[in-house]
PDB file of C-alpha atoms in Angstrom:
ATOM      1  CA  MET A   1      61.367 -80.913-101.966  1.00  0.00           C
ATOM      2  CA  PHE A   2      60.244 -83.903-104.013  1.00  0.00           C
ATOM      3  CA  PHE A   3      58.557 -84.344-107.367  1.00  0.00           C
ATOM      4  CA  ARG A   4      55.497 -86.496-107.819  1.00  0.00           C
ATOM      5  CA  PRO A   5      54.190 -87.649-111.210  1.00  0.00           C
ATOM      6  CA  VAL A   6      50.414 -87.628-111.514  1.00  0.00           C
ATOM      7  CA  LYS A   7      49.058 -89.315-114.663  1.00  0.00           C
ATOM      8  CA  GLY A   8      52.285 -88.450-116.474  1.00  0.00           C
ATOM      9  CA  GLN A   9      52.466 -84.907-115.073  1.00  0.00           C
ATOM     10  CA  VAL A  10      54.680 -83.381-112.396  1.00  0.00           C
ATOM     11  CA  ILE A  11      53.382 -81.595-109.289  1.00  0.00           C
ATOM     12  CA  ASN A  12      55.135 -80.528-106.050  1.00  0.00           C
ATOM     13  CA  HIS A  13      57.751 -78.999-108.337  1.00  0.00           C
ATOM     14  CA  GLY A  14      58.504 -75.800-106.432  1.00  0.00           C
ATOM     15  CA  VAL A  15      57.357 -73.280-109.061  1.00  0.00           C
ATOM     16  CA  CYS A  16      54.884 -71.005-107.274  1.00  0.00           C
ATOM     17  CA  GLY A  17      51.274 -71.113-108.385  1.00  0.00           C
ATOM     18  CA  HIS A  18      51.055 -67.342-108.770  1.00  0.00           C
ATOM     19  CA  VAL A  19      54.107 -67.378-111.094  1.00  0.00           C
ATOM     20  CA  ILE A  20      52.424 -70.013-113.252  1.00  0.00           C
ATOM     21  CA  GLU A  21      49.103 -68.159-113.290  1.00  0.00           C
ATOM     22  CA  ASP A  22      50.700 -64.787-114.052  1.00  0.00           C
ATOM     23  CA  THR A  23      52.674 -66.264-116.949  1.00  0.00           C
ATOM     24  CA  MET A  24      49.648 -67.941-118.503  1.00  0.00           C
ATOM     25  CA  GLU A  25      47.687 -64.716-118.108  1.00  0.00           C
ATOM     26  CA  VAL A  26      50.344 -62.529-119.726  1.00  0.00           C
ATOM     27  CA  ALA A  27      50.777 -65.059-122.556  1.00  0.00           C
ATOM     28  CA  LYS A  28      47.050 -64.948-123.291  1.00  0.00           C
ATOM     29  CA  ASP A  29      47.112 -61.141-123.013  1.00  0.00           C
ATOM     30  CA  PHE A  30      49.792 -61.061-125.707  1.00  0.00           C
ATOM     31  CA  PHE A  31      47.612 -62.923-128.198  1.00  0.00           C
ATOM     32  CA  GLU A  32      44.597 -60.788-127.347  1.00  0.00           C
ATOM     33  CA  MET A  33      46.429 -57.568-128.299  1.00  0.00           C
ATOM     34  CA  PRO A  34      45.503 -55.817-131.569  1.00  0.00           C
ATOM     35  CA  ASN A  35      47.127 -57.268-134.680  1.00  0.00           C
ATOM     36  CA  GLU A  36      49.155 -54.126-135.284  1.00  0.00           C
ATOM     37  CA  GLU A  37      50.819 -54.570-131.881  1.00  0.00           C
ATOM     38  CA  LYS A  38      51.580 -58.249-132.452  1.00  0.00           C
ATOM     39  CA  ALA A  39      52.924 -57.405-135.914  1.00  0.00           C
ATOM     40  CA  LYS A  40      55.914 -55.732-134.236  1.00  0.00           C
ATOM     41  CA  VAL A  41      57.363 -59.159-133.484  1.00  0.00           C
ATOM     42  CA  TYR A  42      55.869 -61.114-136.411  1.00  0.00           C
ATOM     43  CA  SER A  43      58.504 -62.591-138.702  1.00  0.00           C
ATOM     44  CA  MET A  44      59.096 -65.570-140.981  1.00  0.00           C
ATOM     45  CA  ASP A  45      62.858 -65.067-140.765  1.00  0.00           C
ATOM     46  CA  PRO A  46      64.287 -68.126-138.919  1.00  0.00           C
ATOM     47  CA  ASN A  47      67.365 -66.090-137.991  1.00  0.00           C
ATOM     48  CA  LYS A  48      65.346 -63.625-135.928  1.00  0.00           C
ATOM     49  CA  SER A  49      65.691 -64.539-132.248  1.00  0.00           C
ATOM     50  CA  CYS A  50      62.318 -63.253-131.019  1.00  0.00           C
ATOM     51  CA  ARG A  51      59.464 -63.810-133.398  1.00  0.00           C
ATOM     52  CA  LEU A  52      55.808 -64.603-133.803  1.00  0.00           C
ATOM     53  CA  TYR A  53      54.606 -66.714-136.703  1.00  0.00           C
ATOM     54  CA  THR A  54      51.650 -68.813-137.838  1.00  0.00           C
ATOM     55  CA  SER A  55      51.697 -72.619-138.273  1.00  0.00           C
ATOM     56  CA  SER A  56      55.452 -73.189-138.629  1.00  0.00           C
ATOM     57  CA  TYR A  57      58.580 -71.285-139.619  1.00  0.00           C
ATOM     58  CA  ASN A  58      58.151 -72.780-143.132  1.00  0.00           C
ATOM     59  CA  TYR A  59      54.606 -71.507-143.718  1.00  0.00           C
ATOM     60  CA  ALA A  60      55.152 -70.575-147.382  1.00  0.00           C
ATOM     61  CA  ASN A  61      56.217 -74.109-148.357  1.00  0.00           C
ATOM     62  CA  GLU A  62      53.780 -76.158-146.253  1.00  0.00           C
ATOM     63  CA  GLU A  63      51.310 -78.455-147.966  1.00  0.00           C
ATOM     64  CA  ILE A  64      49.039 -78.272-144.906  1.00  0.00           C
ATOM     65  CA  HIS A  65      48.903 -75.350-142.475  1.00  0.00           C
ATOM     66  CA  PHE A  66      48.550 -76.003-138.759  1.00  0.00           C
ATOM     67  CA  TRP A  67      46.030 -74.163-136.607  1.00  0.00           C
ATOM     68  CA  ARG A  68      48.294 -72.225-134.274  1.00  0.00           C
ATOM     69  CA  ASP A  69      50.179 -69.000-133.722  1.00  0.00           C
ATOM     70  CA  HIS A  70      53.583 -69.386-132.128  1.00  0.00           C
ATOM     71  CA  LEU A  71      55.737 -66.947-130.166  1.00  0.00           C
ATOM     72  CA  ARG A  72      59.289 -67.946-129.229  1.00  0.00           C
ATOM     73  CA  HIS A  73      62.479 -66.378-127.975  1.00  0.00           C
ATOM     74  CA  PRO A  74      65.663 -67.362-126.110  1.00  0.00           C
ATOM     75  CA  CYS A  75      65.705 -66.737-122.368  1.00  0.00           C
ATOM     76  CA  HIS A  76      69.044 -67.874-120.925  1.00  0.00           C
ATOM     77  CA  PRO A  77      71.030 -66.074-119.778  1.00  0.00           C
ATOM     78  CA  LEU A  78      68.207 -63.658-119.025  1.00  0.00           C
ATOM     79  CA  ASP A  79      70.242 -60.448-119.136  1.00  0.00           C
ATOM     80  CA  LYS A  80      71.478 -61.318-122.635  1.00  0.00           C
ATOM     81  CA  TRP A  81      68.030 -61.746-124.177  1.00  0.00           C
ATOM     82  CA  VAL A  82      65.335 -59.927-122.204  1.00  0.00           C
ATOM     83  CA  HIS A  83      65.781 -56.677-124.154  1.00  0.00           C
ATOM     84  CA  ILE A  84      64.575 -58.336-127.399  1.00  0.00           C
ATOM     85  CA  TRP A  85      61.380 -59.745-125.876  1.00  0.00           C
ATOM     86  CA  PRO A  86      57.974 -58.182-126.609  1.00  0.00           C
ATOM     87  CA  GLU A  87      57.558 -54.798-124.913  1.00  0.00           C
ATOM     88  CA  ASN A  88      53.822 -55.376-124.555  1.00  0.00           C
ATOM     89  CA  PRO A  89      51.926 -56.401-122.535  1.00  0.00           C
ATOM     90  CA  ALA A  90      53.757 -54.036-120.203  1.00  0.00           C
ATOM     91  CA  ARG A  91      54.533 -56.701-117.586  1.00  0.00           C
ATOM     92  CA  TYR A  92      55.536 -59.398-120.089  1.00  0.00           C
ATOM     93  CA  ARG A  93      59.285 -59.163-119.458  1.00  0.00           C
ATOM     94  CA  ASP A  94      59.039 -59.169-115.669  1.00  0.00           C
ATOM     95  CA  VAL A  95      56.555 -62.036-115.486  1.00  0.00           C
ATOM     96  CA  VAL A  96      58.145 -64.243-118.130  1.00  0.00           C
ATOM     97  CA  GLY A  97      61.628 -63.542-116.753  1.00  0.00           C
ATOM     98  CA  LYS A  98      60.631 -64.873-113.344  1.00  0.00           C
ATOM     99  CA  TYR A  99      58.914 -67.907-114.871  1.00  0.00           C
ATOM    100  CA  THR A 100      61.822 -68.882-117.134  1.00  0.00           C
ATOM    101  CA  ASN A 101      64.301 -68.641-114.259  1.00  0.00           C
ATOM    102  CA  ASP A 102      62.136 -70.824-112.022  1.00  0.00           C
ATOM    103  CA  VAL A 103      61.456 -73.405-114.730  1.00  0.00           C
ATOM    104  CA  ARG A 104      65.143 -73.551-115.594  1.00  0.00           C
ATOM    105  CA  LYS A 105      65.970 -74.373-111.959  1.00  0.00           C
ATOM    106  CA  LEU A 106      63.289 -77.072-112.003  1.00  0.00           C
ATOM    107  CA  SER A 107      64.611 -78.496-115.281  1.00  0.00           C
ATOM    108  CA  LEU A 108      68.154 -78.729-113.951  1.00  0.00           C
ATOM    109  CA  ARG A 109      66.927 -80.425-110.766  1.00  0.00           C
ATOM    110  CA  MET A 110      65.061 -83.009-112.827  1.00  0.00           C
ATOM    111  CA  LEU A 111      68.109 -83.577-115.015  1.00  0.00           C
ATOM    112  CA  GLU A 112      70.187 -84.082-111.883  1.00  0.00           C
ATOM    113  CA  MET A 113      67.747 -86.795-110.795  1.00  0.00           C
ATOM    114  CA  ILE A 114      67.938 -88.359-114.255  1.00  0.00           C
ATOM    115  CA  ARG A 115      71.742 -88.196-114.070  1.00  0.00           C
ATOM    116  CA  GLU A 116      71.715 -90.063-110.774  1.00  0.00           C
ATOM    117  CA  GLY A 117      69.267 -92.628-112.139  1.00  0.00           C
ATOM    118  CA  LEU A 118      71.513 -93.293-115.136  1.00  0.00           C
ATOM    119  CA  GLY A 119      74.616 -93.456-112.957  1.00  0.00           C
ATOM    120  CA  LEU A 120      76.413 -90.610-114.748  1.00  0.00           C
ATOM    121  CA  GLU A 121      79.109 -88.503-113.117  1.00  0.00           C
ATOM    122  CA  ARG A 122      78.295 -85.274-111.296  1.00  0.00           C
ATOM    123  CA  GLY A 123      78.036 -82.259-113.541  1.00  0.00           C
ATOM    124  CA  TYR A 124      77.276 -84.292-116.665  1.00  0.00           C
ATOM    125  CA  PHE A 125      74.389 -82.012-117.642  1.00  0.00           C
ATOM    126  CA  GLY A 126      76.479 -78.860-117.495  1.00  0.00           C
ATOM    127  CA  GLU A 127      76.322 -75.711-119.598  1.00  0.00           C
ATOM    128  CA  GLU A 128      77.403 -77.480-122.802  1.00  0.00           C
ATOM    129  CA  LEU A 129      74.292 -79.672-122.753  1.00  0.00           C
ATOM    130  CA  THR A 130      71.857 -77.240-121.109  1.00  0.00           C
ATOM    131  CA  GLY A 131      73.199 -73.756-121.880  1.00  0.00           C
ATOM    132  CA  ASP A 132      70.516 -72.824-124.402  1.00  0.00           C
ATOM    133  CA  GLN A 133      66.906 -72.298-123.266  1.00  0.00           C
ATOM    134  CA  LEU A 134      63.912 -71.279-125.361  1.00  0.00           C
ATOM    135  CA  PHE A 135      60.575 -69.958-124.132  1.00  0.00           C
ATOM    136  CA  ALA A 136      57.599 -70.487-126.424  1.00  0.00           C
ATOM    137  CA  VAL A 137      53.839 -69.975-126.412  1.00  0.00           C
ATOM    138  CA  ASN A 138      51.460 -71.921-128.642  1.00  0.00           C
ATOM    139  CA  HIS A 139      48.087 -70.266-129.189  1.00  0.00           C
ATOM    140  CA  TYR A 140      45.358 -72.364-130.808  1.00  0.00           C
ATOM    141  CA  PRO A 141      42.293 -70.293-131.836  1.00  0.00           C
ATOM    142  CA  PRO A 142      38.936 -72.070-132.091  1.00  0.00           C
ATOM    143  CA  CYS A 143      38.969 -74.151-135.286  1.00  0.00           C
ATOM    144  CA  PRO A 144      35.765 -74.323-137.380  1.00  0.00           C
ATOM    145  CA  ASP A 145      36.480 -77.936-138.393  1.00  0.00           C
ATOM    146  CA  PRO A 146      39.002 -79.807-136.193  1.00  0.00           C
ATOM    147  CA  ASN A 147      38.858 -82.775-138.582  1.00  0.00           C
ATOM    148  CA  LEU A 148      40.714 -80.794-141.246  1.00  0.00           C
ATOM    149  CA  THR A 149      43.897 -79.852-139.421  1.00  0.00           C
ATOM    150  CA  LEU A 150      45.968 -80.216-136.266  1.00  0.00           C
ATOM    151  CA  GLY A 151      47.357 -77.591-133.947  1.00  0.00           C
ATOM    152  CA  LEU A 152      50.747 -79.332-134.167  1.00  0.00           C
ATOM    153  CA  PRO A 153      51.701 -82.454-136.150  1.00  0.00           C
ATOM    154  CA  LYS A 154      53.255 -85.518-134.559  1.00  0.00           C
ATOM    155  CA  HIS A 155      56.862 -84.930-133.572  1.00  0.00           C
ATOM    156  CA  VAL A 156      59.514 -85.493-130.933  1.00  0.00           C
ATOM    157  CA  ASP A 157      61.305 -82.492-129.472  1.00  0.00           C
ATOM    158  CA  PRO A 158      64.917 -82.201-130.683  1.00  0.00           C
ATOM    159  CA  ASN A 159      66.323 -80.941-127.386  1.00  0.00           C
ATOM    160  CA  VAL A 160      67.305 -82.484-124.025  1.00  0.00           C
ATOM    161  CA  ILE A 161      64.164 -81.895-121.958  1.00  0.00           C
ATOM    162  CA  THR A 162      60.927 -79.953-122.407  1.00  0.00           C
ATOM    163  CA  VAL A 163      58.674 -78.563-119.661  1.00  0.00           C
ATOM    164  CA  LEU A 164      55.146 -77.880-120.891  1.00  0.00           C
ATOM    165  CA  LEU A 165      52.381 -75.983-119.104  1.00  0.00           C
ATOM    166  CA  GLN A 166      48.864 -76.573-120.407  1.00  0.00           C
ATOM    167  CA  GLU A 167      45.904 -74.290-120.019  1.00  0.00           C
ATOM    168  CA  ASN A 168      42.650 -75.908-118.930  1.00  0.00           C
ATOM    169  CA  VAL A 169      41.720 -76.632-122.567  1.00  0.00           C
ATOM    170  CA  TYR A 170      42.399 -80.161-123.807  1.00  0.00           C
ATOM    171  CA  GLY A 171      44.685 -80.474-126.826  1.00  0.00           C
ATOM    172  CA  LEU A 172      47.898 -82.386-126.085  1.00  0.00           C
ATOM    173  CA  GLN A 173      48.115 -86.042-127.136  1.00  0.00           C
ATOM    174  CA  VAL A 174      50.942 -88.586-126.826  1.00  0.00           C
ATOM    175  CA  PHE A 175      51.437 -91.694-128.943  1.00  0.00           C
ATOM    176  CA  LYS A 176      51.608 -94.912-126.924  1.00  0.00           C
ATOM    177  CA  ASN A 177      50.991 -98.556-127.832  1.00  0.00           C
ATOM    178  CA  GLY A 178      49.784 -97.642-131.298  1.00  0.00           C
ATOM    179  CA  GLN A 179      47.206 -95.046-130.284  1.00  0.00           C
ATOM    180  CA  TRP A 180      46.934 -91.371-129.454  1.00  0.00           C
ATOM    181  CA  LEU A 181      46.125 -90.674-125.803  1.00  0.00           C
ATOM    182  CA  GLY A 182      44.930 -87.320-124.490  1.00  0.00           C
ATOM    183  CA  VAL A 183      46.796 -85.621-121.641  1.00  0.00           C
ATOM    184  CA  LYS A 184      44.204 -84.019-119.386  1.00  0.00           C
ATOM    185  CA  PRO A 185      45.323 -80.607-118.090  1.00  0.00           C
ATOM    186  CA  LEU A 186      45.898 -80.465-114.327  1.00  0.00           C
ATOM    187  CA  PRO A 187      46.165 -77.160-112.424  1.00  0.00           C
ATOM    188  CA  HIS A 188      49.779 -76.009-111.946  1.00  0.00           C
ATOM    189  CA  ALA A 189      51.150 -79.326-113.281  1.00  0.00           C
ATOM    190  CA  PHE A 190      53.911 -79.680-115.863  1.00  0.00           C
ATOM    191  CA  VAL A 191      54.174 -82.227-118.643  1.00  0.00           C
ATOM    192  CA  VAL A 192      57.841 -83.208-119.045  1.00  0.00           C
ATOM    193  CA  ASN A 193      59.034 -84.577-122.386  1.00  0.00           C
ATOM    194  CA  ILE A 194      62.309 -86.351-123.012  1.00  0.00           C
ATOM    195  CA  GLY A 195      63.876 -84.996-126.195  1.00  0.00           C
ATOM    196  CA  HIS A 196      66.020 -86.672-128.840  1.00  0.00           C
ATOM    197  CA  GLN A 197      69.257 -85.590-127.150  1.00  0.00           C
ATOM    198  CA  LEU A 198      68.451 -87.364-123.892  1.00  0.00           C
ATOM    199  CA  GLN A 199      67.628 -90.544-125.800  1.00  0.00           C
ATOM    200  CA  ILE A 200      71.005 -90.340-127.525  1.00  0.00           C
ATOM    201  CA  ILE A 201      72.974 -89.458-124.373  1.00  0.00           C
ATOM    202  CA  SER A 202      71.371 -92.405-122.531  1.00  0.00           C
ATOM    203  CA  ASN A 203      72.294 -94.678-125.475  1.00  0.00           C
ATOM    204  CA  GLY A 204      68.644 -95.599-125.925  1.00  0.00           C
ATOM    205  CA  LYS A 205      67.867 -96.325-122.273  1.00  0.00           C
ATOM    206  CA  LEU A 206      65.469 -93.367-122.245  1.00  0.00           C
ATOM    207  CA  ARG A 207      63.032 -92.911-125.106  1.00  0.00           C
ATOM    208  CA  SER A 208      61.583 -89.746-126.499  1.00  0.00           C
ATOM    209  CA  ALA A 209      57.810 -89.711-127.002  1.00  0.00           C
ATOM    210  CA  GLU A 210      55.905 -88.607-130.086  1.00  0.00           C
ATOM    211  CA  HIS A 211      53.211 -86.048-129.353  1.00  0.00           C
ATOM    212  CA  ARG A 212      50.884 -83.655-131.145  1.00  0.00           C
ATOM    213  CA  ALA A 213      48.202 -81.042-130.470  1.00  0.00           C
ATOM    214  CA  VAL A 214      44.608 -81.316-131.672  1.00  0.00           C
ATOM    215  CA  THR A 215      42.278 -78.393-132.259  1.00  0.00           C
ATOM    216  CA  ASN A 216      39.063 -77.361-130.545  1.00  0.00           C
ATOM    217  CA  SER A 217      35.977 -75.904-132.215  1.00  0.00           C
ATOM    218  CA  ARG A 218      34.672 -74.098-129.115  1.00  0.00           C
ATOM    219  CA  GLU A 219      37.589 -72.653-127.154  1.00  0.00           C
ATOM    220  CA  ALA A 220      40.998 -71.143-127.755  1.00  0.00           C
ATOM    221  CA  GLY A 221      43.866 -73.008-126.125  1.00  0.00           C
ATOM    222  CA  THR A 222      47.268 -71.847-124.910  1.00  0.00           C
ATOM    223  CA  SER A 223      50.342 -73.819-123.904  1.00  0.00           C
ATOM    224  CA  ILE A 224      53.657 -72.530-122.576  1.00  0.00           C
ATOM    225  CA  VAL A 225      56.819 -74.431-123.351  1.00  0.00           C
ATOM    226  CA  SER A 226      60.368 -74.290-122.005  1.00  0.00           C
ATOM    227  CA  PHE A 227      63.024 -76.086-124.062  1.00  0.00           C
ATOM    228  CA  ILE A 228      66.386 -76.949-122.507  1.00  0.00           C
ATOM    229  CA  ASN A 229      68.891 -77.384-125.330  1.00  0.00           C
ATOM    230  CA  PRO A 230      72.606 -77.990-125.793  1.00  0.00           C
ATOM    231  CA  CYS A 231      74.659 -75.043-127.017  1.00  0.00           C
ATOM    232  CA  HIS A 232      74.709 -75.048-130.813  1.00  0.00           C
ATOM    233  CA  ASP A 233      78.384 -76.021-131.137  1.00  0.00           C
ATOM    234  CA  SER A 234      78.204 -78.692-128.430  1.00  0.00           C
ATOM    235  CA  ILE A 235      79.111 -82.258-129.338  1.00  0.00           C
ATOM    236  CA  VAL A 236      76.381 -84.724-128.355  1.00  0.00           C
ATOM    237  CA  GLU A 237      77.047 -88.455-128.082  1.00  0.00           C
ATOM    238  CA  PRO A 238      76.117 -91.421-125.880  1.00  0.00           C
ATOM    239  CA  ALA A 239      77.608 -91.254-122.391  1.00  0.00           C
ATOM    240  CA  LYS A 240      80.572 -93.636-122.392  1.00  0.00           C
ATOM    241  CA  SER A 241      79.553 -95.238-119.079  1.00  0.00           C
ATOM    242  CA  LEU A 242      76.211 -96.282-120.628  1.00  0.00           C
ATOM    243  CA  ILE A 243      77.678 -98.177-123.570  1.00  0.00           C
ATOM    244  CA  ASP A 244      77.132-101.717-122.283  1.00  0.00           C
ATOM    245  CA  THR A 245      78.532-103.602-125.273  1.00  0.00           C
ATOM    246  CA  GLY A 246      81.412-101.243-125.990  1.00  0.00           C
ATOM    247  CA  VAL A 247      79.628-100.064-129.128  1.00  0.00           C
ATOM    248  CA  PRO A 248      77.452 -96.915-128.954  1.00  0.00           C
ATOM    249  CA  LEU A 249      74.090 -96.865-130.715  1.00  0.00           C
ATOM    250  CA  TYR A 250      74.556 -93.331-132.021  1.00  0.00           C
ATOM    251  CA  ARG A 251      77.425 -91.402-133.585  1.00  0.00           C
ATOM    252  CA  PRO A 252      78.695 -88.063-132.213  1.00  0.00           C
ATOM    253  CA  PHE A 253      77.458 -84.849-133.847  1.00  0.00           C
ATOM    254  CA  LYS A 254      77.226 -81.123-133.343  1.00  0.00           C
ATOM    255  CA  TYR A 255      73.835 -80.075-132.031  1.00  0.00           C
ATOM    256  CA  LYS A 256      73.463 -77.352-134.671  1.00  0.00           C
ATOM    257  CA  ASP A 257      73.874 -79.983-137.405  1.00  0.00           C
ATOM    258  CA  PHE A 258      71.234 -82.173-135.759  1.00  0.00           C
ATOM    259  CA  LEU A 259      68.830 -79.209-135.631  1.00  0.00           C
ATOM    260  CA  LYS A 260      69.233 -78.555-139.350  1.00  0.00           C
ATOM    261  CA  PHE A 261      68.518 -82.190-140.198  1.00  0.00           C
ATOM    262  CA  TYR A 262      65.641 -82.239-137.698  1.00  0.00           C
ATOM    263  CA  GLU A 263      63.860 -79.359-139.446  1.00  0.00           C
ATOM    264  CA  GLU A 264      64.082 -81.271-142.716  1.00  0.00           C
ATOM    265  CA  ASN A 265      62.680 -84.498-141.214  1.00  0.00           C
ATOM    266  CA  LYS A 266      60.574 -83.328-138.271  1.00  0.00           C
ATOM    267  CA  GLY A 267      57.585 -85.557-138.896  1.00  0.00           C
ATOM    268  CA  ASP A 268      59.578 -88.743-139.475  1.00  0.00           C
ATOM    269  CA  THR A 269      61.036 -89.697-136.092  1.00  0.00           C
ATOM    270  CA  GLU A 270      62.260 -93.102-137.255  1.00  0.00           C
ATOM    271  CA  ALA A 271      64.138 -91.713-140.261  1.00  0.00           C
ATOM    272  CA  LEU A 272      65.644 -88.965-138.125  1.00  0.00           C
ATOM    273  CA  MET A 273      67.051 -91.307-135.511  1.00  0.00           C
ATOM    274  CA  GLU A 274      68.177 -93.891-138.071  1.00  0.00           C
ATOM    275  CA  ALA A 275      70.369 -91.236-139.664  1.00  0.00           C
ATOM    276  CA  TYR A 276      72.338 -90.911-136.415  1.00  0.00           C
ATOM    277  CA  LYS A 277      72.499 -94.595-135.552  1.00  0.00           C
ATOM    278  CA  ILE A 278      75.794 -96.434-136.017  1.00  0.00           C
ATOM    279  CA  LYS A 279      75.265 -99.135-138.601  1.00  0.00           C
ATOM    280  CA  PRO A 280      76.560-102.636-137.771  1.00  0.00           C
TER     281      PRO A 280
END
């Protein structure tokens, strides 16, 4: 099996088309359920593992609300978490369970290729750096005036690697060379984002990309996201073999501490990374 990037997206990835289609369908079915059914998992409590919320976890304190509903829950190991997932739609747990397993395998294969490309030792991206996985669905209803708000603000993902599945409704944009560029949805293709942790581990050789989601006045949009994260107590630092000058660019830290700081500075990528850089 080989991967092939097409306009920044990955195809020939080994995740079956029917698994992808079933997962997108069941995700859309979830958001089409009556409000009283969705309310069973709605929560603004950041400590709740499986929850649905609007805009962001910090809705009450936002100056500007974003035009999305967001469902997220942990999914690895599957047998530890599946019982807290939504009970409806009836096939949600079976379909999403299959998808998250398959996307995890794909993510680890891609990280193995990245490991080889960086020249790191075998097993570098083990359970400490990849043991936490989150499944999330972003639902963007039609927005009466897309000029007034975004679906998601500019940000870089805090994790190691993100695998994103778009529906056939345009919304994702990436920031490159001083401008925002749209990422056209391709059938069964994944957008793969490098997160902050991979930039730090590579000692700056790999760069995370800022991205955002714009709204649409005519159609609802749905995206499915798989986040591969370090375990919360894991220590993250530049790989020693990649420190060319003998001095790392970033200091070591616990991932859970990075996450806390990230939530406080999500929109300011430069300030976030500067806080973890080693000063001369």
